[in-house]
Coordinates of N, CA and C in Angstrom, one line a residue:
Chain E
A281 N 1.1 -1.3 0.1 CA 0.0 0.2 -0.1 C 0.8 1.1 0.2
Q282 N 0.6 2.4 -0.5 CA 0.9 3.6 -0.4 C 0.2 4.4 0.2
S283 N 1.0 5.5 0.8 CA 0.1 6.8 1.2 C 0.9 7.9 0.5
V284 N 0.3 9.2 1.1 CA 0.8 10.7 0.3 C 0.4 11.5 1.1
T285 N 1.8 12.5 1.3 CA 1.5 13.2 2.2 C 1.6 14.9 1.7
Q286 N 0.9 15.8 1.5 CA 1.3 16.9 1.3 C 1.4 17.7 2.2
L287 N 2.4 18.9 2.5 CA 2.5 19.1 3.7 C 2.1 20.8 4.0
D288 N 1.8 21.0 3.0 CA 0.8 22.3 2.9 C -0.2 22.5 2.2
S289 N -1.1 22.6 3.0 CA -2.6 22.8 2.7 C -3.0 24.3 2.1
Q290 N -1.9 24.7 2.6 CA -2.6 26.4 1.5 C -1.0 26.9 1.2
V291 N -0.7 27.0 0.1 CA 0.4 28.0 -0.5 C 0.0 29.6 -0.7
P292 N 0.0 30.9 0.3 CA -0.2 32.1 -0.4 C 1.3 32.3 -1.5
V293 N 1.3 32.9 -2.2 CA 2.4 33.7 -2.9 C 1.8 34.7 -3.9
F294 N 3.2 35.5 -4.0 CA 2.7 36.7 -5.0 C 3.2 36.5 -6.3
E295 N 2.2 36.9 -7.2 CA 2.2 36.9 -8.5 C 3.5 37.1 -8.8
E296 N 4.5 36.3 -9.9 CA 6.1 36.4 -10.2 C 6.9 35.4 -9.3
A297 N 6.6 35.4 -8.3 CA 7.6 34.8 -7.2 C 7.7 33.3 -7.9
P298 N 8.5 32.8 -7.2 CA 8.6 31.2 -7.0 C 7.8 30.3 -6.3
V299 N 7.8 29.4 -6.8 CA 6.9 28.7 -5.8 C 7.3 27.0 -6.1
E300 N 7.2 26.4 -4.4 CA 7.4 24.8 -4.6 C 6.5 24.1 -3.9
L301 N 5.8 23.3 -3.8 CA 4.6 22.4 -3.2 C 5.3 21.1 -2.8
R302 N 5.2 20.6 -2.2 CA 6.1 19.8 -1.3 C 5.0 18.6 -1.1
C303 N 5.5 17.4 -1.7 CA 5.0 16.1 -1.4 C 6.0 15.1 -1.3
N304 N 5.3 14.1 0.1 CA 6.0 13.5 0.1 C 5.1 12.0 0.5
Y305 N 6.2 10.7 0.2 CA 5.0 9.4 -0.1 C 5.9 8.6 0.5
S306 N 4.9 7.3 0.8 CA 5.3 6.4 1.7 C 4.9 5.0 0.6
S307 N 5.8 4.0 0.4 CA 5.8 2.9 0.1 C 6.7 1.8 0.3
S308 N 6.1 0.4 -0.1 CA 7.4 -0.8 0.1 C 7.4 -1.2 -1.4
V309 N 7.1 -0.7 -2.2 CA 7.3 -0.8 -3.9 C 7.6 0.2 -4.6
S310 N 8.3 0.0 -5.4 CA 8.5 1.2 -6.3 C 7.2 1.6 -6.9
V311 N 7.3 3.2 -7.0 CA 6.0 4.0 -7.5 C 6.4 4.7 -8.8
Y312 N 5.3 5.3 -9.7 CA 5.0 5.8 -10.4 C 4.7 7.7 -9.2
L313 N 5.1 8.4 -9.8 CA 4.4 9.7 -9.3 C 3.9 10.8 -10.1
F314 N 2.8 11.1 -9.8 CA 1.8 12.5 -10.7 C 1.4 13.5 -10.0
W315 N 1.2 14.5 -10.9 CA 1.0 15.8 -10.2 C 0.1 15.8 -10.8
Y316 N -1.3 16.7 -10.3 CA -2.7 17.1 -10.9 C -2.8 18.1 -10.4
V317 N -4.0 19.2 -11.1 CA -4.3 20.5 -10.9 C -5.8 20.1 -11.3
Q318 N -6.2 21.0 -10.3 CA -7.3 21.1 -10.3 C -7.8 22.7 -10.2
Y319 N -8.7 23.3 -11.2 CA -9.1 24.5 -11.5 C -10.2 24.7 -10.7
P320 N -10.7 25.7 -10.1 CA -12.4 25.5 -9.5 C -13.1 25.2 -10.4
N321 N -14.4 24.3 -9.7 CA -15.2 23.6 -10.2 C -14.7 22.8 -11.6
Q322 N -13.9 22.4 -11.6 CA -13.5 21.1 -12.6 C -12.8 20.0 -12.1
G323 N -12.5 19.3 -13.5 CA -11.6 18.1 -12.9 C -10.4 17.7 -13.0
L324 N -9.5 17.2 -12.8 CA -8.2 16.9 -12.9 C -7.8 17.0 -14.0
Q325 N -6.5 17.6 -14.1 CA -5.6 17.7 -15.4 C -4.5 17.3 -14.9
L326 N -3.3 16.2 -15.7 CA -2.5 15.8 -15.5 C -1.2 17.0 -15.5
L327 N -0.7 17.6 -14.8 CA 0.7 18.5 -14.8 C 1.8 18.0 -15.4
L328 N 2.6 16.6 -14.7 CA 3.7 15.9 -15.3 C 3.6 14.6 -14.4
K329 N 4.1 13.8 -15.3 CA 4.4 12.8 -14.3 C 5.7 11.8 -14.1
Y330 N 6.2 11.1 -13.3 CA 7.4 10.4 -13.2 C 7.7 9.5 -13.4
L331 N 8.0 8.5 -14.3 CA 8.1 7.3 -14.5 C 9.2 6.4 -14.4
S332 N 10.7 6.9 -14.9 CA 11.7 6.6 -14.6 C 12.4 7.5 -15.1
G333 N 13.8 7.2 -15.2 CA 15.0 7.6 -16.2 C 15.3 9.0 -15.4
S334 N 15.4 10.2 -16.0 CA 15.9 11.5 -15.3 C 14.9 11.8 -14.0
T335 N 15.6 12.2 -12.8 CA 14.6 12.6 -11.6 C 14.0 13.8 -11.9
L336 N 14.1 14.7 -12.6 CA 13.6 16.3 -13.2 C 12.7 16.2 -14.4
V337 N 11.4 16.5 -13.8 CA 10.5 16.3 -14.9 C 10.0 17.6 -15.4
K338 N 9.7 17.6 -16.2 CA 9.1 18.8 -16.5 C 7.7 18.8 -17.3
G339 N 6.6 19.5 -17.0 CA 5.1 19.3 -17.3 C 4.9 20.6 -17.8
I340 N 3.6 20.7 -18.0 CA 3.0 21.9 -18.5 C 2.7 22.8 -18.1
N341 N 2.5 24.0 -18.4 CA 2.2 25.5 -18.0 C 3.6 25.6 -17.0
G342 N 5.0 25.5 -17.5 CA 6.3 25.8 -16.5 C 6.6 25.0 -15.5
F343 N 5.5 24.2 -15.0 CA 6.0 23.1 -13.7 C 6.8 22.4 -14.1
E344 N 7.6 21.8 -13.0 CA 8.7 20.9 -13.1 C 8.4 20.3 -11.8
A345 N 9.2 18.8 -11.4 CA 9.1 18.4 -10.5 C 10.4 17.4 -10.2
E346 N 10.8 17.4 -9.1 CA 12.2 16.2 -8.6 C 11.9 15.1 -8.1
F347 N 12.0 14.1 -8.3 CA 12.0 12.8 -8.0 C 13.2 12.6 -6.7
N348 N 13.0 12.1 -5.6 CA 13.9 12.1 -4.8 C 13.8 10.8 -4.0
K349 N 14.2 9.9 -4.4 CA 13.9 8.4 -4.0 C 14.5 8.2 -2.3
S350 N 15.6 8.8 -1.9 CA 15.8 8.7 -0.5 C 15.6 9.7 -0.2
Q351 N 14.7 10.4 -0.1 CA 14.1 11.3 0.4 C 12.3 11.3 0.4
T352 N 12.4 10.2 -0.3 CA 10.9 10.1 -1.0 C 9.8 11.3 -1.2
S353 N 10.3 12.1 -1.9 CA 10.0 13.5 -2.2 C 9.8 13.2 -3.5
F354 N 8.7 14.0 -4.1 CA 8.5 14.7 -5.3 C 7.8 15.6 -5.4
H355 N 8.7 16.8 -4.7 CA 8.5 18.1 -4.9 C 7.9 19.0 -6.3
L356 N 7.0 19.9 -6.3 CA 6.7 20.4 -7.4 C 7.2 22.0 -7.3
R357 N 7.9 22.9 -8.6 CA 8.3 23.9 -8.3 C 7.5 24.8 -9.7
K358 N 7.6 26.3 -9.4 CA 7.8 26.7 -10.7 C 8.2 28.0 -10.2
P359 N 9.4 28.2 -11.2 CA 10.2 29.8 -11.3 C 9.2 30.9 -11.3
S360 N 7.8 31.2 -11.6 CA 7.3 32.6 -11.6 C 6.1 32.3 -11.8
V361 N 5.0 32.5 -10.5 CA 3.6 32.4 -11.0 C 2.6 33.2 -11.5
H362 N 1.8 32.4 -11.9 CA 0.8 33.6 -12.8 C -0.5 33.5 -11.7
I363 N -1.5 34.4 -11.9 CA -2.4 34.6 -11.3 C -3.5 33.2 -11.7
S364 N -3.1 32.8 -12.8 CA -3.9 32.1 -13.3 C -3.4 30.5 -13.0
D365 N -2.5 30.4 -12.4 CA -2.0 29.4 -11.4 C -3.0 28.8 -10.2
T366 N -3.6 29.7 -9.7 CA -4.4 29.7 -8.8 C -5.6 28.3 -8.8
A367 N -5.2 27.7 -8.2 CA -5.8 26.3 -8.1 C -5.4 25.0 -7.1
E368 N -5.8 23.9 -7.0 CA -5.6 22.8 -6.0 C -4.4 21.9 -7.0
Y369 N -3.4 21.3 -6.3 CA -2.5 20.5 -6.8 C -3.0 19.2 -5.8
F370 N -2.6 18.4 -6.6 CA -2.7 17.1 -5.7 C -1.2 15.9 -6.3
C371 N -0.7 15.4 -5.4 CA 0.3 14.8 -5.9 C -0.3 13.5 -5.9
A372 N 0.1 12.2 -6.6 CA -0.5 11.3 -6.8 C 0.7 10.3 -6.8
V373 N 0.6 8.6 -6.5 CA 1.5 7.4 -6.8 C 0.4 6.8 -7.1
R374 N 1.2 5.2 -7.6 CA 1.0 4.4 -8.0 C 1.8 3.2 -8.0
G375 N 2.0 2.4 -7.1 CA 2.7 1.4 -7.1 C 3.0 0.4 -8.5
H376 N 4.1 -0.1 -8.8 CA 4.6 -0.7 -10.0 C 3.4 -1.8 -9.7
N377 N 2.5 -2.8 -11.0 CA 2.1 -3.7 -10.8 C 1.0 -3.0 -9.5
N378 N 0.3 -2.5 -9.7 CA -0.6 -2.0 -8.6 C -2.0 -2.6 -9.0
A379 N -2.6 -3.7 -8.2 CA -3.9 -4.2 -9.0 C -4.7 -3.0 -9.3
G380 N -5.7 -2.8 -10.3 CA -6.2 -1.9 -10.7 C -5.9 -0.8 -11.2
N381 N -4.4 -0.6 -11.0 CA -3.8 1.1 -11.3 C -4.2 2.0 -10.7
M382 N -5.0 1.9 -9.8 CA -5.9 2.9 -9.1 C -4.7 3.8 -8.3
L383 N -5.0 5.5 -8.1 CA -4.4 6.4 -8.0 C -4.5 6.4 -6.3
T384 N -3.4 6.7 -5.5 CA -3.4 7.2 -4.4 C -3.1 8.9 -3.9
F385 N -3.8 9.5 -3.7 CA -3.9 11.2 -3.7 C -3.4 11.5 -2.5
G386 N -2.3 12.7 -2.2 CA -2.5 13.4 -1.1 C -3.7 14.2 -0.9
G387 N -3.6 14.8 0.5 CA -4.4 15.9 0.9 C -4.6 17.3 0.0
G388 N -3.7 17.5 -1.1 CA -4.0 19.0 -2.0 C -3.5 19.9 -1.3
T389 N -2.6 20.7 -2.4 CA -2.1 22.0 -1.9 C -3.3 23.1 -2.6
R390 N -3.4 23.9 -2.0 CA -4.1 25.2 -2.4 C -3.2 26.0 -2.7
L391 N -2.7 26.7 -4.0 CA -1.6 27.7 -4.4 C -2.8 28.9 -4.3
M392 N -2.2 30.0 -3.8 CA -3.3 31.1 -4.0 C -2.3 32.2 -4.4
V393 N -2.5 32.7 -5.8 CA -1.6 33.9 -5.8 C -2.0 35.0 -6.1
K394 N -1.2 35.8 -5.5 CA -1.8 37.3 -5.4 C -1.2 38.4 -6.5
P395 N -2.1 39.1 -6.9 CA -1.5 40.3 -7.4 C -0.5 41.1 -6.7
Chain I
D110 N -16.4 17.7 -28.1 CA -15.6 16.6 -28.4 C -14.7 16.3 -26.9
T111 N -15.4 16.5 -25.9 CA -15.0 16.0 -24.6 C -14.9 14.7 -24.0
A112 N -13.2 14.5 -23.6 CA -12.8 13.3 -23.4 C -13.6 12.3 -22.6
V113 N -13.7 12.9 -21.3 CA -14.3 12.2 -20.0 C -16.0 12.9 -20.0
S114 N -16.7 12.7 -20.2 CA -18.1 13.3 -19.5 C -18.7 12.5 -18.4
Q115 N -19.3 13.2 -17.9 CA -20.5 13.0 -16.9 C -22.0 13.6 -16.5
T116 N -22.7 12.9 -15.9 CA -24.4 13.5 -15.9 C -24.6 13.0 -14.9
P117 N -25.5 13.8 -13.9 CA -25.4 15.1 -14.2 C -23.7 16.3 -13.4
K118 N -24.3 17.3 -13.8 CA -23.0 17.9 -12.9 C -23.3 18.0 -11.7
Y119 N -25.1 18.1 -11.4 CA -25.2 18.8 -9.8 C -26.2 17.5 -9.9
L120 N -26.5 17.0 -8.5 CA -27.3 16.3 -8.0 C -27.8 16.5 -6.3
V121 N -29.1 16.7 -6.8 CA -29.5 16.8 -4.8 C -30.7 15.9 -4.8
T122 N -30.6 15.2 -3.5 CA -31.8 14.4 -3.7 C -31.6 13.7 -2.1
Q123 N -32.8 13.4 -1.7 CA -33.1 13.0 -0.2 C -32.6 11.8 0.2
M124 N -32.0 11.6 1.1 CA -32.0 10.4 2.3 C -32.6 9.0 1.8
G125 N -32.0 8.2 1.7 CA -32.9 6.9 1.4 C -32.9 6.7 -0.2
N126 N -33.1 7.7 -1.0 CA -33.1 7.6 -2.3 C -31.7 6.8 -3.0
D127 N -32.4 6.2 -4.3 CA -31.4 5.5 -4.9 C -31.3 6.4 -6.3
K128 N -30.0 6.8 -6.7 CA -29.7 7.2 -8.0 C -28.6 6.9 -8.3
S129 N -28.1 7.6 -9.8 CA -27.0 7.1 -10.8 C -26.6 8.3 -11.2
I130 N -25.0 8.2 -11.6 CA -24.4 9.0 -12.0 C -23.9 8.2 -13.6
K131 N -23.7 8.9 -14.6 CA -23.4 8.0 -15.9 C -22.1 9.3 -16.1
C132 N -20.7 8.0 -17.0 CA -20.0 8.8 -17.2 C -19.5 8.1 -18.7
E133 N -19.1 8.1 -19.4 CA -18.8 8.1 -20.8 C -17.3 8.7 -21.3
Q134 N -16.2 8.2 -22.0 CA -15.4 8.3 -22.4 C -15.1 7.8 -23.9
N135 N -14.4 9.1 -24.7 CA -14.2 8.6 -26.1 C -13.1 8.6 -26.8
L136 N -12.5 8.1 -25.5 CA -10.9 8.0 -25.7 C -10.2 6.8 -26.5
G137 N -11.0 5.6 -26.3 CA -11.2 4.2 -26.6 C -10.1 3.6 -25.3
H138 N -10.0 4.2 -24.2 CA -9.5 3.5 -23.4 C -10.5 2.4 -22.6
D139 N -9.2 1.4 -22.2 CA -9.3 0.0 -21.6 C -9.8 0.0 -20.1
T140 N -9.9 1.0 -19.6 CA -9.8 0.9 -18.1 C -10.5 2.3 -17.5
M141 N -11.6 2.3 -16.6 CA -12.4 3.5 -16.0 C -12.5 3.3 -14.6
Y142 N -12.8 4.1 -13.9 CA -12.4 4.5 -12.7 C -13.6 5.2 -11.8
W143 N -13.8 5.3 -10.8 CA -14.6 6.3 -10.0 C -13.7 6.2 -8.9
Y144 N -14.4 8.3 -8.6 CA -13.4 8.6 -7.2 C -14.0 9.6 -6.7
K145 N -14.0 9.7 -5.2 CA -14.8 10.3 -4.4 C -14.0 11.3 -3.9
Q146 N -14.3 12.5 -4.2 CA -13.8 13.8 -3.3 C -14.4 14.6 -2.2
D147 N -14.2 14.2 -1.0 CA -14.9 15.0 -0.3 C -15.1 16.6 0.1
S148 N -15.8 16.9 1.1 CA -15.5 18.3 1.2 C -14.2 19.2 2.0
K149 N -13.8 18.3 2.3 CA -12.0 18.6 2.6 C -11.3 18.5 1.5
K150 N -11.9 18.2 0.1 CA -10.8 18.1 -1.3 C -10.3 16.4 -1.1
F151 N -10.1 15.8 -0.2 CA -9.6 14.3 -0.2 C -9.7 13.8 -1.4
L152 N -9.4 13.1 -2.2 CA -9.7 12.2 -3.1 C -9.4 10.7 -2.8
K153 N -10.4 9.8 -3.4 CA -10.1 8.7 -2.7 C -10.7 7.5 -4.0
I154 N -9.8 6.1 -4.0 CA -10.5 5.5 -4.9 C -11.5 4.9 -4.8
M155 N -12.7 4.4 -5.7 CA -13.4 3.6 -5.2 C -13.4 2.3 -5.9
F156 N -13.5 2.7 -7.7 CA -13.2 1.2 -8.3 C -12.3 1.4 -9.4
S157 N -12.1 0.7 -10.2 CA -10.9 0.4 -10.8 C -11.8 -0.7 -11.5
Y158 N -12.1 -0.3 -13.2 CA -12.9 -1.5 -13.9 C -12.4 -1.6 -15.5
N159 N -12.0 -3.0 -15.8 CA -11.9 -3.2 -17.4 C -12.9 -4.1 -17.4
N160 N -12.5 -4.3 -18.8 CA -13.6 -5.3 -19.2 C -13.5 -7.4 -18.7
K161 N -12.5 -6.9 -18.0 CA -11.9 -8.4 -17.3 C -12.4 -8.5 -16.0
E162 N -11.8 -7.2 -15.3 CA -12.3 -7.6 -13.8 C -12.8 -6.0 -12.9
L163 N -13.2 -6.3 -12.1 CA -13.7 -5.0 -11.2 C -12.9 -5.2 -9.8
I164 N -11.9 -4.1 -9.7 CA -10.8 -3.9 -8.7 C -11.8 -3.1 -7.9
I165 N -12.1 -3.3 -6.3 CA -13.0 -2.5 -5.7 C -12.3 -2.2 -4.1
N166 N -12.2 -0.5 -4.0 CA -11.5 -0.1 -2.8 C -12.2 -0.8 -1.7
E167 N -11.5 -1.5 -0.8 CA -12.2 -2.0 0.4 C -13.3 -1.4 1.5
T168 N -13.0 -0.1 1.2 CA -13.7 1.0 2.2 C -15.1 1.1 1.6
V169 N -15.0 1.0 0.5 CA -16.7 1.4 -0.3 C -17.7 0.7 0.2
P170 N -18.9 1.0 0.4 CA -19.6 0.0 1.4 C -20.6 -0.1 -0.2
N171 N -21.2 -1.6 0.2 CA -22.0 -2.0 -1.0 C -23.0 -1.8 -1.4
R172 N -23.0 -0.5 -0.9 CA -24.4 0.9 -1.3 C -24.0 1.1 -3.2
F173 N -22.7 0.9 -2.9 CA -22.3 1.8 -4.4 C -21.8 0.3 -4.9
S174 N -22.4 0.7 -6.4 CA -22.0 -0.4 -7.8 C -22.0 0.5 -9.2
P175 N -20.4 -0.3 -9.3 CA -20.3 0.3 -10.7 C -21.3 -0.5 -11.9
K176 N -21.8 -0.1 -13.0 CA -22.3 -0.9 -14.1 C -21.4 -0.3 -15.0
S177 N -21.2 -1.8 -16.2 CA -20.9 -1.0 -17.4 C -21.4 -1.8 -18.6
P178 N -22.3 -1.1 -18.9 CA -22.8 -1.3 -20.4 C -22.2 -1.9 -21.4
D179 N -21.0 -0.8 -21.8 CA -19.7 -1.0 -22.7 C -18.6 -0.6 -22.2
K180 N -17.8 -0.8 -23.3 CA -16.4 0.1 -22.7 C -16.3 1.0 -22.5
A181 N -17.3 1.8 -23.3 CA -17.3 3.3 -23.4 C -17.9 3.6 -22.0
H182 N -18.5 3.0 -21.2 CA -19.3 3.8 -19.8 C -19.1 3.1 -19.1
L183 N -19.3 3.8 -17.8 CA -19.0 3.4 -16.2 C -19.8 4.0 -15.6
N184 N -21.2 3.6 -15.3 CA -22.3 4.3 -14.2 C -21.9 3.8 -12.9
L185 N -22.5 4.5 -12.1 CA -22.2 4.7 -11.0 C -23.6 4.3 -10.3
H186 N -23.8 3.7 -9.6 CA -25.1 3.5 -8.7 C -25.0 3.2 -7.3
I187 N -26.0 4.4 -6.5 CA -25.5 4.2 -5.1 C -26.7 4.1 -4.8
N188 N -27.3 3.1 -3.6 CA -28.8 2.6 -3.4 C -29.0 3.2 -1.8
S189 N -29.4 3.7 -1.3 CA -30.1 4.1 0.2 C -29.2 5.1 0.6
L190 N -29.0 6.3 -0.3 CA -28.1 7.3 -0.3 C -28.4 7.7 1.5
E191 N -27.3 8.3 1.6 CA -26.7 8.7 3.4 C -25.8 10.2 3.3
L192 N -26.4 10.7 4.1 CA -25.9 12.2 4.2 C -24.2 12.1 3.8
G193 N -23.8 11.1 4.8 CA -22.1 11.0 4.3 C -21.6 10.7 3.1
D194 N -22.8 10.7 1.9 CA -22.3 10.2 0.4 C -22.5 11.7 0.0
S195 N -22.5 12.4 0.8 CA -22.5 14.2 -0.3 C -20.9 14.4 -0.3
A196 N -20.6 14.4 -1.9 CA -19.4 14.6 -2.3 C -19.4 14.8 -4.0
V197 N -18.1 15.3 -4.3 CA -18.0 15.6 -5.6 C -17.5 13.9 -6.3
Y198 N -17.9 13.0 -7.3 CA -17.9 12.3 -7.6 C -17.0 12.5 -9.0
F199 N -16.0 11.8 -9.0 CA -15.2 12.0 -10.7 C -14.9 10.8 -11.1
C200 N -15.2 10.5 -12.4 CA -14.9 9.5 -13.4 C -13.7 9.6 -14.0
A201 N -12.9 8.8 -14.3 CA -11.6 8.8 -15.1 C -11.4 7.8 -15.8
S202 N -10.8 7.9 -16.8 CA -10.2 6.5 -17.3 C -8.7 6.5 -17.9
S203 N -8.2 5.4 -18.4 CA -7.1 5.4 -19.0 C -6.9 3.9 -20.0
Q204 N -5.6 3.9 -20.7 CA -5.3 2.8 -21.4 C -3.9 2.4 -20.6
V205 N -4.7 0.8 -19.8 CA -3.4 0.4 -19.0 C -2.5 -0.7 -20.2
N206 N -1.3 0.1 -20.1 CA 0.0 -0.8 -20.7 C 1.2 -0.9 -19.7
S207 N 2.3 -1.4 -20.4 CA 3.3 -1.7 -19.3 C 3.9 -0.6 -18.7
V208 N 3.7 0.8 -19.0 CA 4.3 1.8 -18.3 C 3.1 2.6 -17.7
A209 N 3.4 3.2 -16.8 CA 2.3 4.1 -16.1 C 1.6 4.6 -16.9
D210 N 0.1 4.4 -17.3 CA -0.9 4.9 -18.0 C -1.5 6.0 -17.1
T211 N -1.6 7.3 -17.8 CA -2.3 8.4 -17.5 C -3.9 8.9 -17.7
Q212 N -4.0 8.9 -16.4 CA -5.9 9.0 -16.1 C -6.3 10.3 -16.4
Y213 N -7.2 10.3 -17.1 CA -8.2 11.4 -17.9 C -9.3 11.5 -17.0
F214 N -9.5 12.5 -16.0 CA -10.4 13.0 -15.4 C -11.6 13.4 -16.0
G215 N -13.1 13.4 -15.7 CA -14.2 13.9 -16.1 C -14.2 15.3 -15.5
P216 N -15.3 16.1 -15.4 CA -15.5 17.3 -14.6 C -16.1 17.5 -13.3
G217 N -16.5 16.2 -12.8 CA -17.0 16.1 -11.5 C -18.7 16.2 -11.4
T218 N -19.2 15.2 -10.7 CA -20.8 15.5 -10.2 C -20.8 15.6 -8.7
R219 N -21.4 16.8 -8.5 CA -21.4 17.1 -7.2 C -22.9 16.8 -6.6
L220 N -23.0 15.7 -5.5 CA -24.1 14.9 -5.1 C -24.2 15.7 -3.6
T221 N -25.7 16.1 -3.6 CA -25.7 16.5 -2.1 C -26.8 16.1 -1.6
V222 N -26.8 15.3 -0.5 CA -28.0 14.5 0.0 C -28.5 15.2 1.2
L223 N -29.6 15.3 1.0 CA -30.2 16.2 1.8 C -31.0 15.4 3.0

C-alpha cells in the first residue's frame, strides 16, 4: 500500500514569485508519481509524471518536479507563478504492478497567487 | 469533443433514495475509474474496472455499485443514499499498458444528500 502527504494545505504567494509545493510518499514498492491540478469547479488535469529515468520532470504550464528516492519526495516547482495558476494541486502515486492501476492521492495544496 | 464526460453535473436528493451517475469516455481506453472527493478536497479511489475485472476499494460500502454497459461507459449506482455520501464524484479513464498510464478525469458530479 502507498500513502501520500502534502505538507502544506495552502500556499499563498505573490505573482511572479517562485513556488514549491511539497509532496512526500511512503511505499513498500517502487512507484510512479504524478501531479494533477484542479481549477475551481473543474476536474483534474495531469501536470506531469515520473515513470523512470531522469529525476527532473518537466510538465505543462512551466511546472517541473524532482523525484528524490532517498527522501521519498516529489516536490513541484515553478520559477514564476501567474494569477492563473491559482488552483488545487494534488500529488499522487501508484505502485508498480498495482492491481487496478489505482492512484493514491495526497490531501491537496491550494496555491493562492496574489497580485 | 469532451474526452471524459459525466452527467449530471449536480445532483440533489433526499436520504434513502437511489441514484445513478453516468460516465462516458471517447478516448478508446480500456479501464475506467470512480473517485470520491470529500468536502476537504480529499480524493479517494472507489473502483477500477476494465472488461476483465472489477477492483473495489475495500472501504467502499456495498451500496455503491459500478455498472458498465460497454467499454466506453461506467455508471455509478448508489442505493439508500446517506448524508455522508455528499461529495464530488469523479470518473476517469486510462489505457493500461506496461508503463504507467495517464488517467483522464471527467468534470465531476456534485452530489448533495439532504
